[in-house]
Coordinates of C-alpha atoms in Angstrom, one line a residue:
Chain Q
D52 CA 103.4 99.7 99.5
A53 CA 102.8 96.2 101.0
G54 CA 101.6 94.9 97.7
I55 CA 98.3 96.8 97.5
T56 CA 96.9 98.0 94.2
Q57 CA 93.7 100.0 93.9
S58 CA 91.7 100.4 90.7
P59 CA 90.7 102.6 89.1
R60 CA 92.8 105.4 90.5
H61 CA 90.3 108.1 89.2
K62 CA 86.7 107.8 88.2
V63 CA 83.9 110.2 87.4
T64 CA 80.4 108.8 87.4
E65 CA 76.8 110.1 87.3
T66 CA 74.4 110.1 90.2
G67 CA 72.4 106.9 90.4
T68 CA 74.9 104.7 88.6
P69 CA 76.6 101.7 90.2
V70 CA 80.3 101.8 90.9
T71 CA 82.8 99.2 92.0
L72 CA 86.2 99.9 93.3
R73 CA 88.8 97.1 93.6
C74 CA 91.5 96.5 96.1
H75 CA 94.1 93.8 95.2
Q76 CA 96.8 92.5 97.5
T77 CA 99.6 90.2 96.6
E78 CA 100.7 89.0 100.1
N79 CA 97.8 86.9 101.4
H80 CA 96.9 89.3 104.3
R81 CA 93.9 88.3 106.4
Y82 CA 92.4 91.8 107.2
M83 CA 91.4 94.3 104.5
Y84 CA 89.7 97.6 105.0
W85 CA 88.0 100.4 103.0
Y86 CA 88.2 103.9 104.3
R87 CA 87.0 107.2 102.8
Q88 CA 88.8 110.5 103.2
D89 CA 87.0 113.8 103.2
P90 CA 88.3 117.3 104.2
G91 CA 87.7 118.0 107.8
H92 CA 86.8 114.3 108.6
G93 CA 90.1 112.5 108.3
L94 CA 89.7 108.8 107.4
R95 CA 86.6 106.9 108.3
L96 CA 86.1 103.2 108.1
I97 CA 83.4 102.0 105.6
H98 CA 83.7 98.2 105.8
Y99 CA 86.3 95.6 106.6
S100 CA 87.0 92.0 106.0
Y101 CA 88.6 89.4 108.2
G102 CA 88.7 86.6 105.7
V103 CA 87.1 85.3 102.6
K104 CA 83.3 86.0 102.7
D105 CA 83.7 87.4 106.2
T106 CA 82.9 91.1 106.3
D107 CA 81.5 93.7 108.7
K108 CA 80.3 97.3 108.7
G109 CA 82.3 100.3 109.8
E110 CA 81.4 103.8 110.9
V111 CA 80.0 105.0 107.5
S112 CA 78.7 101.9 105.8
D113 CA 75.3 103.3 104.6
G114 CA 75.1 103.2 100.8
Y115 CA 78.1 100.8 100.4
S116 CA 78.4 97.1 100.1
V117 CA 81.5 94.9 99.9
S118 CA 82.5 91.4 98.8
R119 CA 85.6 89.3 99.3
S120 CA 85.4 86.0 97.3
K121 CA 89.2 85.6 97.2
T122 CA 91.8 86.4 99.7
E123 CA 93.5 88.9 97.4
D124 CA 90.5 91.0 96.3
F125 CA 88.2 93.2 98.3
L126 CA 85.6 95.0 96.3
L127 CA 83.6 98.1 97.4
T128 CA 80.3 98.8 95.6
L129 CA 78.2 101.9 95.5
E130 CA 74.9 100.5 94.4
S131 CA 73.5 103.9 93.3
A132 CA 76.1 106.6 93.6
T133 CA 75.2 110.0 95.2
S134 CA 77.1 113.3 95.2
S135 CA 77.8 112.8 99.0
Q136 CA 79.9 109.8 98.0
T137 CA 82.4 112.0 96.2
S138 CA 85.5 111.3 98.1
V139 CA 89.0 109.6 98.0
Y140 CA 88.7 106.0 98.9
F141 CA 91.6 104.1 100.5
C142 CA 92.1 100.4 100.9
A143 CA 94.2 99.1 103.7
I144 CA 95.6 95.8 104.9
M145 CA 96.7 94.4 108.2
R146 CA 99.1 91.5 108.1
G147 CA 97.6 89.9 111.2
E148 CA 96.1 90.8 114.5
D149 CA 97.9 93.5 116.4
T150 CA 100.1 94.4 113.5
E151 CA 100.5 97.6 111.4
A152 CA 98.1 98.7 108.8
F153 CA 99.3 99.7 105.3
F154 CA 97.4 101.8 102.8
G155 CA 97.0 101.8 99.1
Q156 CA 97.4 104.9 96.9
G157 CA 93.7 105.7 96.8
T158 CA 90.9 106.1 94.3
R159 CA 89.5 109.6 93.7
L160 CA 85.8 109.2 92.9
T161 CA 83.7 112.1 91.7
V162 CA 79.9 111.7 91.4
V163 CA 78.3 114.4 89.2
Chain G
G45 CA 82.7 103.8 119.8
E46 CA 86.2 105.3 119.9
N47 CA 86.6 109.1 119.3
V48 CA 90.0 110.6 118.5
E49 CA 90.6 114.3 118.7
Q50 CA 93.7 115.9 117.1
H51 CA 95.3 119.3 117.5
P52 CA 96.3 121.6 116.0
S53 CA 94.7 121.3 112.6
T54 CA 97.5 123.4 111.1
L55 CA 101.0 123.9 112.5
S56 CA 103.7 126.1 110.9
V57 CA 107.2 126.0 112.2
Q58 CA 110.6 127.2 111.1
E59 CA 113.0 124.8 109.6
G60 CA 115.2 123.3 112.3
D61 CA 112.6 123.9 115.1
S62 CA 110.5 121.1 116.7
A63 CA 106.9 120.3 116.0
V64 CA 104.4 118.7 118.4
I65 CA 101.0 117.2 117.5
K66 CA 98.7 116.1 120.2
C67 CA 95.8 113.5 120.2
T68 CA 93.3 112.4 122.8
Y69 CA 91.2 109.2 122.7
S70 CA 88.0 108.2 124.5
D71 CA 88.0 104.4 124.8
S72 CA 90.2 103.1 127.6
A73 CA 90.3 99.7 125.8
S74 CA 92.4 101.2 123.0
N75 CA 95.9 99.8 123.1
Y76 CA 97.6 100.7 119.8
F77 CA 98.4 104.2 118.6
P78 CA 100.0 104.7 115.1
W79 CA 100.9 107.9 113.4
Y80 CA 100.7 108.3 109.6
K81 CA 102.2 110.9 107.3
Q82 CA 100.3 111.7 104.1
E83 CA 101.8 113.6 101.2
L84 CA 99.7 115.2 98.5
G85 CA 98.2 112.6 96.2
K86 CA 99.5 109.6 98.1
G87 CA 98.1 107.2 100.7
P88 CA 98.9 107.5 104.4
Q89 CA 102.3 106.0 105.4
L90 CA 103.0 104.7 108.8
I91 CA 105.8 106.6 110.4
I92 CA 105.8 105.4 114.0
D93 CA 103.5 103.6 116.5
I94 CA 103.2 102.9 120.1
R95 CA 101.4 100.2 122.2
S96 CA 99.9 100.8 125.6
N97 CA 102.6 98.9 127.5
V98 CA 105.1 101.5 126.5
G99 CA 105.3 105.2 127.5
E100 CA 107.7 106.5 124.8
K101 CA 109.2 105.4 121.5
K102 CA 111.8 107.1 119.4
D103 CA 113.0 106.7 115.8
Q104 CA 115.7 109.2 114.8
R105 CA 114.0 112.6 114.7
I106 CA 110.5 111.3 115.5
A107 CA 109.2 110.3 118.9
V108 CA 105.8 109.4 120.3
T109 CA 104.7 109.6 123.9
L110 CA 101.6 108.0 125.5
N111 CA 99.8 108.9 128.7
K112 CA 97.3 106.2 129.3
T113 CA 95.9 107.7 132.4
A114 CA 95.0 111.0 130.7
K115 CA 94.2 109.1 127.4
H116 CA 96.5 111.3 125.2
F117 CA 99.5 110.7 123.0
S118 CA 101.7 113.0 121.1
L119 CA 104.0 113.1 118.1
H120 CA 107.3 115.0 118.4
I121 CA 109.5 115.9 115.4
T122 CA 112.8 117.5 116.1
E123 CA 115.1 119.4 113.7
T124 CA 112.3 119.8 111.2
Q125 CA 113.2 119.7 107.5
P126 CA 111.3 120.8 104.3
E127 CA 110.4 117.1 103.6
D128 CA 108.5 116.9 106.9
S129 CA 105.8 119.1 105.3
A130 CA 102.7 116.9 105.0
V131 CA 99.5 116.0 106.7
Y132 CA 99.9 113.9 109.8
F133 CA 97.2 111.6 111.3
C134 CA 97.0 110.0 114.6
A135 CA 94.9 106.9 115.1
A136 CA 93.7 104.5 117.9
S137 CA 92.7 100.8 117.9
K138 CA 91.7 98.1 120.3
G139 CA 93.8 95.7 118.4
G140 CA 92.9 92.3 117.1
G141 CA 92.2 93.4 113.6
A142 CA 88.5 94.0 113.9
D143 CA 87.1 97.5 113.7
G144 CA 90.2 98.9 112.0
L145 CA 91.7 102.2 113.1
T146 CA 89.9 105.3 114.3
F147 CA 91.6 108.4 113.0
G148 CA 92.0 112.0 114.1
K149 CA 91.1 114.7 111.5
G150 CA 94.7 115.4 110.7
T151 CA 97.4 118.2 111.1
H152 CA 98.8 120.0 108.2
L153 CA 102.4 120.6 109.1
I154 CA 104.1 123.4 107.2
I155 CA 107.9 123.8 107.5
Q156 CA 108.9 127.4 106.8
P157 CA 112.4 127.9 105.2

């Protein structure tokens, strides 16, 4: 599993509440990514990080923010959750440029 | 940006037969093409990948082919087994770590006993 831990694994939250998902890695990889997976859409990139405090937007970044204050942790925040953000969220790491990407086990988020 | 199309969305084959999943990409700058297998309730797992300087790569029962001119690549699974049943995703990347991977929408492979 390339030393990736996502927490929580499941969460149910109410519309309008803030939510933070955590991705923790143990192997000091430079690149970290957040994807969401929805039926009929595959996996879509939300945000990614290429180092501490270095982040950039992906294809579906609206409504999400990220932070990376330490190499090992990449946080995804939904400032005010909406029902359209109900999804399975995956964190991924890449060990370096031009290397393989490995995924965590996912977080299932339900916004009611 | 990059766009990856994947077909078919569902593929049912008899155990022991071969399965082929096809993907096309739009950005000629893409140079890295991985395939992932996802089982129910788990994260995607890398099963094979190919880079643009190679036309074909094999790993036991799995092979991937790449046609850069036509901008398409395919996954071939021979002698399919029940444990091959899963959702398979193709992806494309320009490399370098930035922008991550662009995924196809997935193929649900069903192995019939």
